PDB file of C-alpha atoms and ligand atoms in Angstrom:
ATOM      1  CA  MET P   1       0.000   0.000   0.000  1.00  0.00           C
ATOM      2  CA  GLY P   2       1.440   3.415  -0.938  1.00  0.00           C
ATOM      3  CA  ARG P   3       1.601   6.469   1.195  1.00  0.00           C
ATOM      4  CA  THR P   4       0.091   9.803   0.249  1.00  0.00           C
ATOM      5  CA  SER P   5       2.494  12.692   0.602  1.00  0.00           C
ATOM      6  CA  ALA P   6       0.657  15.499  -1.187  1.00  0.00           C
ATOM      7  CA  LYS P   7      -0.828  18.311   0.891  1.00  0.00           C
ATOM      8  CA  PHE P   8      -4.588  18.373   0.777  1.00  0.00           C
ATOM      9  CA  SER P   9      -7.080  21.207   0.913  1.00  0.00           C
ATOM     10  CA  VAL P  10     -10.242  21.595   2.994  1.00  0.00           C
ATOM     11  CA  GLU P  11     -12.977  23.800   1.497  1.00  0.00           C
ATOM     12  CA  PRO P  12     -16.164  24.540   3.487  1.00  0.00           C
ATOM     13  CA  LEU P  13     -19.329  23.511   1.662  1.00  0.00           C
ATOM     14  CA  SER P  14     -21.742  25.892   3.381  1.00  0.00           C
ATOM     15  CA  GLY P  15     -21.721  28.500   6.112  1.00  0.00           C
ATOM     16  CA  ALA P  16     -23.046  25.946   8.595  1.00  0.00           C
ATOM     17  CA  LEU P  17     -21.098  22.706   8.319  1.00  0.00           C
ATOM     18  CA  GLY P  18     -19.404  20.329   5.927  1.00  0.00           C
ATOM     19  CA  ALA P  19     -16.131  20.592   4.008  1.00  0.00           C
ATOM     20  CA  GLN P  20     -14.776  18.982   0.894  1.00  0.00           C
ATOM     21  CA  VAL P  21     -11.273  17.554   1.225  1.00  0.00           C
ATOM     22  CA  SER P  22      -9.292  17.479  -2.035  1.00  0.00           C
ATOM     23  CA  GLY P  23      -5.879  16.159  -3.011  1.00  0.00           C
ATOM     24  CA  ILE P  24      -5.992  13.047  -0.902  1.00  0.00           C
ATOM     25  CA  ASP P  25      -6.031   9.369  -1.899  1.00  0.00           C
ATOM     26  CA  LEU P  26      -7.761   7.416   0.838  1.00  0.00           C
ATOM     27  CA  ALA P  27      -6.632   4.108  -0.661  1.00  0.00           C
ATOM     28  CA  ALA P  28      -3.071   5.045   0.293  1.00  0.00           C
ATOM     29  CA  ALA P  29      -2.101   4.883   3.959  1.00  0.00           C
ATOM     30  CA  LEU P  30      -2.164   8.347   5.549  1.00  0.00           C
ATOM     31  CA  ASP P  31       0.698   9.001   7.916  1.00  0.00           C
ATOM     32  CA  ASP P  32      -0.095  10.085  11.467  1.00  0.00           C
ATOM     33  CA  ALA P  33       0.391  13.801  10.731  1.00  0.00           C
ATOM     34  CA  GLN P  34      -1.954  13.624   7.736  1.00  0.00           C
ATOM     35  CA  PHE P  35      -4.547  11.667   9.662  1.00  0.00           C
ATOM     36  CA  ALA P  36      -4.326  14.217  12.503  1.00  0.00           C
ATOM     37  CA  GLN P  37      -5.175  16.940   9.940  1.00  0.00           C
ATOM     38  CA  VAL P  38      -8.165  14.936   8.707  1.00  0.00           C
ATOM     39  CA  GLN P  39      -9.287  14.386  12.293  1.00  0.00           C
ATOM     40  CA  GLU P  40      -8.936  18.104  13.057  1.00  0.00           C
ATOM     41  CA  ALA P  41     -10.998  18.995   9.964  1.00  0.00           C
ATOM     42  CA  PHE P  42     -13.607  16.405  10.957  1.00  0.00           C
ATOM     43  CA  LEU P  43     -14.056  17.975  14.392  1.00  0.00           C
ATOM     44  CA  ALA P  44     -14.090  21.506  12.948  1.00  0.00           C
ATOM     45  CA  HIS P  45     -16.518  20.889  10.049  1.00  0.00           C
ATOM     46  CA  GLN P  46     -18.559  17.934  11.441  1.00  0.00           C
ATOM     47  CA  VAL P  47     -18.852  16.241   8.065  1.00  0.00           C
ATOM     48  CA  LEU P  48     -16.112  15.739   5.494  1.00  0.00           C
ATOM     49  CA  PHE P  49     -16.580  14.865   1.829  1.00  0.00           C
ATOM     50  CA  PHE P  50     -13.987  13.255  -0.457  1.00  0.00           C
ATOM     51  CA  ARG P  51     -14.497  12.798  -4.201  1.00  0.00           C
ATOM     52  CA  ASP P  52     -13.073  10.467  -6.845  1.00  0.00           C
ATOM     53  CA  GLN P  53     -11.877   7.776  -4.449  1.00  0.00           C
ATOM     54  CA  ASN P  54     -11.265   4.220  -5.589  1.00  0.00           C
ATOM     55  CA  LEU P  55     -11.641   2.062  -2.498  1.00  0.00           C
ATOM     56  CA  THR P  56     -11.692  -1.697  -2.219  1.00  0.00           C
ATOM     57  CA  PRO P  57     -13.678  -2.858   0.811  1.00  0.00           C
ATOM     58  CA  ASP P  58     -10.377  -3.619   2.601  1.00  0.00           C
ATOM     59  CA  ALA P  59      -8.954  -0.151   1.920  1.00  0.00           C
ATOM     60  CA  TYR P  60     -12.243   1.423   2.992  1.00  0.00           C
ATOM     61  CA  LEU P  61     -12.219  -0.567   6.255  1.00  0.00           C
ATOM     62  CA  ALA P  62      -8.573   0.375   6.871  1.00  0.00           C
ATOM     63  CA  PHE P  63      -9.404   4.090   6.550  1.00  0.00           C
ATOM     64  CA  ALA P  64     -12.496   3.750   8.761  1.00  0.00           C
ATOM     65  CA  ARG P  65     -10.485   1.970  11.486  1.00  0.00           C
ATOM     66  CA  ARG P  66      -8.295   5.055  11.885  1.00  0.00           C
ATOM     67  CA  PHE P  67     -11.326   6.717  13.527  1.00  0.00           C
ATOM     68  CA  GLY P  68     -11.935   3.926  16.059  1.00  0.00           C
ATOM     69  CA  ALA P  69     -13.363   0.447  16.507  1.00  0.00           C
ATOM     70  CA  LEU P  70     -16.013  -0.526  13.977  1.00  0.00           C
ATOM     71  CA  ALA P  71     -19.648  -0.963  15.037  1.00  0.00           C
ATOM     72  CA  GLU P  72     -22.475  -2.817  13.287  1.00  0.00           C
ATOM     73  CA  TYR P  73     -25.917  -1.662  12.221  1.00  0.00           C
ATOM     74  CA  PRO P  74     -28.392  -3.666  14.336  1.00  0.00           C
ATOM     75  CA  PHE P  75     -31.101  -4.203  11.720  1.00  0.00           C
ATOM     76  CA  ALA P  76     -29.419  -5.148   8.418  1.00  0.00           C
ATOM     77  CA  LYS P  77     -26.745  -7.705   7.601  1.00  0.00           C
ATOM     78  CA  GLY P  78     -23.347  -6.555   6.428  1.00  0.00           C
ATOM     79  CA  MET P  79     -21.712  -7.754   3.207  1.00  0.00           C
ATOM     80  CA  ASP P  80     -20.998 -11.494   3.313  1.00  0.00           C
ATOM     81  CA  SER P  81     -17.308 -10.883   2.571  1.00  0.00           C
ATOM     82  CA  HIS P  82     -16.993  -7.798   4.833  1.00  0.00           C
ATOM     83  CA  PRO P  83     -19.659  -7.903   7.585  1.00  0.00           C
ATOM     84  CA  LYS P  84     -18.683  -4.470   8.988  1.00  0.00           C
ATOM     85  CA  ILE P  85     -19.791  -2.840   5.720  1.00  0.00           C
ATOM     86  CA  THR P  86     -23.558  -2.529   5.265  1.00  0.00           C
ATOM     87  CA  GLU P  87     -24.747  -1.940   1.740  1.00  0.00           C
ATOM     88  CA  ILE P  88     -27.534   0.641   1.471  1.00  0.00           C
ATOM     89  CA  ILE P  89     -29.285  -0.178  -1.779  1.00  0.00           C
ATOM     90  CA  LYS P  90     -32.356   1.314  -3.407  1.00  0.00           C
ATOM     91  CA  GLU P  91     -33.416  -0.555  -6.555  1.00  0.00           C
ATOM     92  CA  PRO P  92     -35.344   1.081  -9.419  1.00  0.00           C
ATOM     93  CA  HIS P  93     -38.603  -0.667  -8.380  1.00  0.00           C
ATOM     94  CA  GLN P  94     -38.412   0.535  -4.753  1.00  0.00           C
ATOM     95  CA  THR P  95     -40.205   3.670  -3.589  1.00  0.00           C
ATOM     96  CA  SER P  96     -39.011   3.956   0.029  1.00  0.00           C
ATOM     97  CA  ASN P  97     -35.400   4.684   0.864  1.00  0.00           C
ATOM     98  CA  PHE P  98     -33.151   4.084   3.860  1.00  0.00           C
ATOM     99  CA  GLY P  99     -32.525   7.089   6.087  1.00  0.00           C
ATOM    100  CA  GLY P 100     -35.126   9.281   4.410  1.00  0.00           C
ATOM    101  CA  MET P 101     -36.009  11.271   7.537  1.00  0.00           C
ATOM    102  CA  TRP P 102     -33.890  13.702   9.521  1.00  0.00           C
ATOM    103  CA  HIS P 103     -32.017  11.644  12.114  1.00  0.00           C
ATOM    104  CA  THR P 104     -28.819  10.986  13.990  1.00  0.00           C
ATOM    105  CA  ASP P 105     -27.743   7.366  13.579  1.00  0.00           C
ATOM    106  CA  THR P 106     -29.157   4.731  15.942  1.00  0.00           C
ATOM    107  CA  THR P 107     -29.715   6.979  18.978  1.00  0.00           C
ATOM    108  CA  TYR P 108     -31.812   4.091  20.358  1.00  0.00           C
ATOM    109  CA  LEU P 109     -28.526   2.383  21.321  1.00  0.00           C
ATOM    110  CA  PRO P 110     -26.970   3.069  24.749  1.00  0.00           C
ATOM    111  CA  GLU P 111     -23.706   4.007  23.023  1.00  0.00           C
ATOM    112  CA  PRO P 112     -24.618   5.325  19.559  1.00  0.00           C
ATOM    113  CA  PRO P 113     -21.868   5.399  16.898  1.00  0.00           C
ATOM    114  CA  LYS P 114     -19.627   8.450  17.033  1.00  0.00           C
ATOM    115  CA  ALA P 115     -19.276   8.604  13.267  1.00  0.00           C
ATOM    116  CA  THR P 116     -20.655   7.107  10.071  1.00  0.00           C
ATOM    117  CA  LEU P 117     -18.832   6.689   6.766  1.00  0.00           C
ATOM    118  CA  LEU P 118     -20.736   6.384   3.493  1.00  0.00           C
ATOM    119  CA  TYR P 119     -19.077   5.480   0.188  1.00  0.00           C
ATOM    120  CA  ALA P 120     -20.957   5.839  -3.096  1.00  0.00           C
ATOM    121  CA  VAL P 121     -20.705   2.869  -5.467  1.00  0.00           C
ATOM    122  CA  GLU P 122     -23.590   3.596  -7.861  1.00  0.00           C
ATOM    123  CA  THR P 123     -25.608   6.819  -7.940  1.00  0.00           C
ATOM    124  CA  PRO P 124     -28.531   8.138  -9.980  1.00  0.00           C
ATOM    125  CA  ALA P 125     -27.617  10.719 -12.641  1.00  0.00           C
ATOM    126  CA  VAL P 126     -29.551  13.242 -10.588  1.00  0.00           C
ATOM    127  CA  GLY P 127     -31.134  12.997  -7.123  1.00  0.00           C
ATOM    128  CA  GLY P 128     -30.240  10.976  -4.037  1.00  0.00           C
ATOM    129  CA  ASP P 129     -28.362  13.838  -2.346  1.00  0.00           C
ATOM    130  CA  THR P 130     -27.911  13.833   1.440  1.00  0.00           C
ATOM    131  CA  LEU P 131     -28.682  16.794   3.723  1.00  0.00           C
ATOM    132  CA  PHE P 132     -26.800  17.480   6.969  1.00  0.00           C
ATOM    133  CA  ALA P 133     -27.610  19.836   9.866  1.00  0.00           C
ATOM    134  CA  ASN P 134     -25.402  21.343  12.561  1.00  0.00           C
ATOM    135  CA  LEU P 135     -26.676  20.574  16.072  1.00  0.00           C
ATOM    136  CA  TYR P 136     -24.168  22.911  17.763  1.00  0.00           C
ATOM    137  CA  MET P 137     -25.831  25.743  15.857  1.00  0.00           C
ATOM    138  CA  ALA P 138     -29.276  24.451  16.765  1.00  0.00           C
ATOM    139  CA  PHE P 139     -28.321  24.519  20.448  1.00  0.00           C
ATOM    140  CA  GLY P 140     -26.643  27.931  20.177  1.00  0.00           C
ATOM    141  CA  ALA P 141     -29.715  29.519  18.599  1.00  0.00           C
ATOM    142  CA  LEU P 142     -32.083  28.500  21.401  1.00  0.00           C
ATOM    143  CA  SER P 143     -33.240  31.110  23.900  1.00  0.00           C
ATOM    144  CA  GLY P 144     -31.594  30.959  27.330  1.00  0.00           C
ATOM    145  CA  GLY P 145     -34.900  29.826  28.787  1.00  0.00           C
ATOM    146  CA  MET P 146     -35.362  26.926  26.374  1.00  0.00           C
ATOM    147  CA  ALA P 147     -31.708  25.860  26.741  1.00  0.00           C
ATOM    148  CA  GLU P 148     -32.158  25.770  30.521  1.00  0.00           C
ATOM    149  CA  VAL P 149     -35.359  23.694  30.298  1.00  0.00           C
ATOM    150  CA  LEU P 150     -33.746  21.216  27.889  1.00  0.00           C
ATOM    151  CA  THR P 151     -30.596  20.891  29.973  1.00  0.00           C
ATOM    152  CA  GLY P 152     -32.693  19.136  32.624  1.00  0.00           C
ATOM    153  CA  LEU P 153     -34.450  16.795  30.176  1.00  0.00           C
ATOM    154  CA  THR P 154     -33.682  13.303  28.912  1.00  0.00           C
ATOM    155  CA  GLY P 155     -34.932  12.050  25.543  1.00  0.00           C
ATOM    156  CA  VAL P 156     -36.378   8.567  25.145  1.00  0.00           C
ATOM    157  CA  ASN P 157     -35.096   7.208  21.832  1.00  0.00           C
ATOM    158  CA  THR P 158     -36.642   4.170  20.161  1.00  0.00           C
ATOM    159  CA  SER P 159     -36.129   2.217  16.957  1.00  0.00           C
ATOM    160  CA  ALA P 160     -39.897   1.645  16.745  1.00  0.00           C
ATOM    161  CA  LEU P 161     -41.042   5.233  16.222  1.00  0.00           C
ATOM    162  CA  HIS P 162     -40.915   5.679  12.451  1.00  0.00           C
ATOM    163  CA  SER P 163     -39.640   2.294  11.426  1.00  0.00           C
ATOM    164  CA  THR P 164     -41.841   2.127   8.355  1.00  0.00           C
ATOM    165  CA  GLY P 165     -40.457   5.363   6.966  1.00  0.00           C
ATOM    166  CA  LEU P 166     -36.882   5.001   8.020  1.00  0.00           C
ATOM    167  CA  ARG P 167     -35.896   1.423   7.396  1.00  0.00           C
ATOM    168  CA  SER P 168     -38.369  -1.449   7.843  1.00  0.00           C
ATOM    169  CA  ALA P 169     -40.447  -0.903   4.723  1.00  0.00           C
ATOM    170  CA  HIS P 170     -37.243  -0.510   2.792  1.00  0.00           C
ATOM    171  CA  LEU P 171     -35.649  -3.629   4.292  1.00  0.00           C
ATOM    172  CA  LYS P 172     -38.816  -5.657   3.758  1.00  0.00           C
ATOM    173  CA  SER P 173     -39.003  -4.629   0.108  1.00  0.00           C
ATOM    174  CA  GLY P 174     -35.942  -6.650  -0.534  1.00  0.00           C
ATOM    175  CA  SER P 175     -32.623  -5.086  -1.544  1.00  0.00           C
ATOM    176  CA  MET P 176     -31.041  -5.214   1.916  1.00  0.00           C
ATOM    177  CA  GLN P 177     -31.087  -8.256   4.150  1.00  0.00           C
ATOM    178  CA  ALA P 178     -32.724  -7.799   7.563  1.00  0.00           C
ATOM    179  CA  LYS P 179     -31.018  -9.359  10.589  1.00  0.00           C
ATOM    180  CA  THR P 180     -33.129 -11.958  12.384  1.00  0.00           C
ATOM    181  CA  SER P 181     -33.442  -9.608  15.385  1.00  0.00           C
ATOM    182  CA  ALA P 182     -34.827  -6.863  13.112  1.00  0.00           C
ATOM    183  CA  ASP P 183     -38.317  -6.890  14.630  1.00  0.00           C
ATOM    184  CA  GLU P 184     -37.152  -6.168  18.197  1.00  0.00           C
ATOM    185  CA  ALA P 185     -37.522  -2.525  19.238  1.00  0.00           C
ATOM    186  CA  LEU P 186     -34.410  -1.006  20.808  1.00  0.00           C
ATOM    187  CA  MET P 187     -34.620   1.870  23.263  1.00  0.00           C
ATOM    188  CA  ALA P 188     -32.161   4.195  25.028  1.00  0.00           C
ATOM    189  CA  GLU P 189     -32.377   7.394  27.063  1.00  0.00           C
ATOM    190  CA  HIS P 190     -29.986  10.258  26.347  1.00  0.00           C
ATOM    191  CA  PRO P 191     -29.700  13.884  27.475  1.00  0.00           C
ATOM    192  CA  ALA P 192     -31.578  16.314  25.215  1.00  0.00           C
ATOM    193  CA  ILE P 193     -28.440  18.474  25.233  1.00  0.00           C
ATOM    194  CA  ARG P 194     -25.137  16.617  25.057  1.00  0.00           C
ATOM    195  CA  THR P 195     -21.554  17.755  25.427  1.00  0.00           C
ATOM    196  CA  HIS P 196     -19.253  16.581  22.652  1.00  0.00           C
ATOM    197  CA  PRO P 197     -16.543  14.441  24.277  1.00  0.00           C
ATOM    198  CA  GLU P 198     -13.755  15.795  22.044  1.00  0.00           C
ATOM    199  CA  THR P 199     -14.644  19.439  21.388  1.00  0.00           C
ATOM    200  CA  GLY P 200     -16.413  20.139  24.714  1.00  0.00           C
ATOM    201  CA  ARG P 201     -19.133  21.997  22.760  1.00  0.00           C
ATOM    202  CA  ARG P 202     -22.816  21.545  23.583  1.00  0.00           C
ATOM    203  CA  ALA P 203     -25.249  20.250  20.955  1.00  0.00           C
ATOM    204  CA  LEU P 204     -28.964  19.583  20.737  1.00  0.00           C
ATOM    205  CA  TYR P 205     -29.451  15.801  20.802  1.00  0.00           C
ATOM    206  CA  VAL P 206     -32.998  14.912  19.760  1.00  0.00           C
ATOM    207  CA  ASN P 207     -34.137  13.742  16.337  1.00  0.00           C
ATOM    208  CA  ALA P 208     -37.451  13.285  14.567  1.00  0.00           C
ATOM    209  CA  ALA P 209     -36.823   9.668  13.597  1.00  0.00           C
ATOM    210  CA  HIS P 210     -35.975   8.242  17.007  1.00  0.00           C
ATOM    211  CA  THR P 211     -36.772  10.619  19.899  1.00  0.00           C
ATOM    212  CA  ALA P 212     -40.299   9.725  21.054  1.00  0.00           C
ATOM    213  CA  ARG P 213     -40.654  11.821  24.224  1.00  0.00           C
ATOM    214  CA  PHE P 214     -38.904  13.200  27.269  1.00  0.00           C
ATOM    215  CA  SER P 215     -38.460  10.685  30.087  1.00  0.00           C
ATOM    216  CA  THR P 216     -40.481  12.707  32.611  1.00  0.00           C
ATOM    217  CA  MET P 217     -43.361  13.501  30.207  1.00  0.00           C
ATOM    218  CA  THR P 218     -45.940  11.707  28.082  1.00  0.00           C
ATOM    219  CA  ARG P 219     -45.524  11.763  24.304  1.00  0.00           C
ATOM    220  CA  GLU P 220     -48.463  14.187  24.054  1.00  0.00           C
ATOM    221  CA  GLU P 221     -46.780  16.540  26.519  1.00  0.00           C
ATOM    222  CA  SER P 222     -43.386  16.184  24.850  1.00  0.00           C
ATOM    223  CA  LEU P 223     -44.494  16.601  21.245  1.00  0.00           C
ATOM    224  CA  PRO P 224     -45.056  20.378  21.132  1.00  0.00           C
ATOM    225  CA  ILE P 225     -41.498  20.947  22.370  1.00  0.00           C
ATOM    226  CA  LEU P 226     -40.016  18.160  20.250  1.00  0.00           C
ATOM    227  CA  SER P 227     -41.819  19.355  17.097  1.00  0.00           C
ATOM    228  CA  PHE P 228     -40.434  22.832  17.653  1.00  0.00           C
ATOM    229  CA  LEU P 229     -36.915  21.406  18.096  1.00  0.00           C
ATOM    230  CA  PHE P 230     -37.127  19.132  15.030  1.00  0.00           C
ATOM    231  CA  ASP P 231     -38.044  22.134  12.839  1.00  0.00           C
ATOM    232  CA  HIS P 232     -35.646  24.485  14.602  1.00  0.00           C
ATOM    233  CA  ALA P 233     -32.670  22.153  14.030  1.00  0.00           C
ATOM    234  CA  VAL P 234     -33.067  21.885  10.252  1.00  0.00           C
ATOM    235  CA  GLN P 235     -33.601  25.490   9.232  1.00  0.00           C
ATOM    236  CA  PRO P 236     -31.667  26.077   5.993  1.00  0.00           C
ATOM    237  CA  GLU P 237     -29.005  28.248   7.658  1.00  0.00           C
ATOM    238  CA  PHE P 238     -27.903  25.240   9.758  1.00  0.00           C
ATOM    239  CA  THR P 239     -27.549  22.802   6.836  1.00  0.00           C
ATOM    240  CA  CYS P 240     -25.501  21.684   3.861  1.00  0.00           C
ATOM    241  CA  ARG P 241     -26.330  19.374   0.967  1.00  0.00           C
ATOM    242  CA  PHE P 242     -24.024  16.898  -0.759  1.00  0.00           C
ATOM    243  CA  ARG P 243     -24.406  15.615  -4.301  1.00  0.00           C
ATOM    244  CA  TRP P 244     -22.939  12.136  -4.649  1.00  0.00           C
ATOM    245  CA  GLN P 245     -21.010  10.609  -7.535  1.00  0.00           C
ATOM    246  CA  PRO P 246     -19.521   7.122  -7.683  1.00  0.00           C
ATOM    247  CA  GLY P 247     -16.319   7.310  -5.627  1.00  0.00           C
ATOM    248  CA  SER P 248     -17.592  10.006  -3.230  1.00  0.00           C
ATOM    249  CA  LEU P 249     -17.095   9.329   0.465  1.00  0.00           C
ATOM    250  CA  ALA P 250     -18.533  11.178   3.470  1.00  0.00           C
ATOM    251  CA  ILE P 251     -17.813  10.854   7.149  1.00  0.00           C
ATOM    252  CA  TRP P 252     -20.124  12.595   9.621  1.00  0.00           C
ATOM    253  CA  ASP P 253     -19.995  13.167  13.359  1.00  0.00           C
ATOM    254  CA  ASN P 254     -23.139  11.702  14.909  1.00  0.00           C
ATOM    255  CA  ARG P 255     -22.489  13.584  18.169  1.00  0.00           C
ATOM    256  CA  CYS P 256     -23.350  16.963  16.662  1.00  0.00           C
ATOM    257  CA  THR P 257     -25.216  16.466  13.364  1.00  0.00           C
ATOM    258  CA  LEU P 258     -28.446  15.272  11.789  1.00  0.00           C
ATOM    259  CA  HIS P 259     -28.750  13.944   8.242  1.00  0.00           C
ATOM    260  CA  CYS P 260     -31.496  13.018   5.787  1.00  0.00           C
ATOM    261  CA  ALA P 261     -31.238  10.977   2.563  1.00  0.00           C
ATOM    262  CA  ILE P 262     -33.435  12.659  -0.069  1.00  0.00           C
ATOM    263  CA  ASN P 263     -35.768  10.183  -1.782  1.00  0.00           C
ATOM    264  CA  ASP P 264     -36.177  11.831  -5.198  1.00  0.00           C
ATOM    265  CA  TYR P 265     -34.869   9.212  -7.624  1.00  0.00           C
ATOM    266  CA  ASP P 266     -37.533   6.493  -8.026  1.00  0.00           C
ATOM    267  CA  GLY P 267     -36.777   4.332 -11.063  1.00  0.00           C
ATOM    268  CA  HIS P 268     -33.014   4.588 -10.565  1.00  0.00           C
ATOM    269  CA  ARG P 269     -30.473   2.564  -8.592  1.00  0.00           C
ATOM    270  CA  ARG P 270     -28.367   3.897  -5.727  1.00  0.00           C
ATOM    271  CA  VAL P 271     -25.777   1.709  -3.964  1.00  0.00           C
ATOM    272  CA  MET P 272     -23.830   2.973  -0.968  1.00  0.00           C
ATOM    273  CA  GLN P 273     -21.515   1.242   1.500  1.00  0.00           C
ATOM    274  CA  ARG P 274     -21.871   2.281   5.128  1.00  0.00           C
ATOM    275  CA  ILE P 275     -19.528   1.787   8.095  1.00  0.00           C
ATOM    276  CA  THR P 276     -20.120   3.047  11.635  1.00  0.00           C
ATOM    277  CA  ILE P 277     -17.546   3.773  14.335  1.00  0.00           C
ATOM    278  CA  GLU P 278     -18.233   2.901  17.971  1.00  0.00           C
ATOM    279  CA  GLY P 279     -19.164   5.821  20.223  1.00  0.00           C
ATOM    280  CA  ASP P 280     -19.625   6.396  23.927  1.00  0.00           C
ATOM    281  CA  ARG P 281     -22.619   7.081  26.168  1.00  0.00           C
ATOM    282  CA  PRO P 282     -23.831  10.664  25.548  1.00  0.00           C
ATOM    283  CA  VAL P 283     -23.513  13.009  28.548  1.00  0.00           C
TER     284      VAL P 283
HETATM  285  C1  SIN U 301     -28.012   6.900   6.387  1.00  0.00           C
HETATM  286  O1  SIN U 301     -28.931   7.509   6.920  1.00  0.00           O
HETATM  287  O2  SIN U 301     -27.141   6.335   7.038  1.00  0.00           O
HETATM  288  C2  SIN U 301     -27.924   6.846   4.870  1.00  0.00           C
HETATM  289  C3  SIN U 301     -27.809   8.202   4.258  1.00  0.00           C
HETATM  290  C4  SIN U 301     -27.808   8.153   2.748  1.00  0.00           C
HETATM  291  O3  SIN U 301     -28.012   7.088   2.157  1.00  0.00           O
HETATM  292  O4  SIN U 301     -27.598   9.195   2.126  1.00  0.00           O
END
């Protein structure tokens, strides 16, 4: 395996979050100084995008492992040859997609993944972009009063809330293989405001796909506040949008972002490879 020696550039994609990294070959081993620069950019921009990569599954896994131990998605099987890579496939006949609601990945786990990598193998000519939102900004834009209320609240996160929209209908319609445990609902409680373990910054930590209510309230009582927060967090000024091409790779920080896969390409095929990195218990 070669080593990349060229300097790379990091260009912000929007005023809110996201940066495109150019001049880097992820199939070559990055030295520690180069990886430290990537890591620094990741923490600063929250989601990094790389284009025109040519990654075998082994090279992709090797890059992902630089960020930490690899996790597994609880509801779909990984590739037979590389179980830590889950293929996210939408076939031309399918109408639902995977991840088509604003969410942070698997917040129904006690220790949700700190990061997710997504590598584009096949993309529609147009459509299938992914949106991202900055949850530091969402927290920072709250009134002092709302921030104080939320600081004392815990969100109840469940995999059963919008399973038809987010994954089950898609899994059941055939292009991805469900794990045998796929019908069991998973649930975890996390603070509504979390402190990022590496940057020390505070971020809103609720999402429309998985946060059902606050632990001390009914769903009916929670919903007016949650609905406000779900809309508040995804206002255009807090977002960026990425257009995929085969060979594009993104890595996002699940501790301070939301994302949403846009489902606007019925009749076309989209194949992505997804890896998640183990995280810790949100505090
Ligand atoms: C996901 O939510 O992990 C998938 C996002 C995408 O396919 O763009």
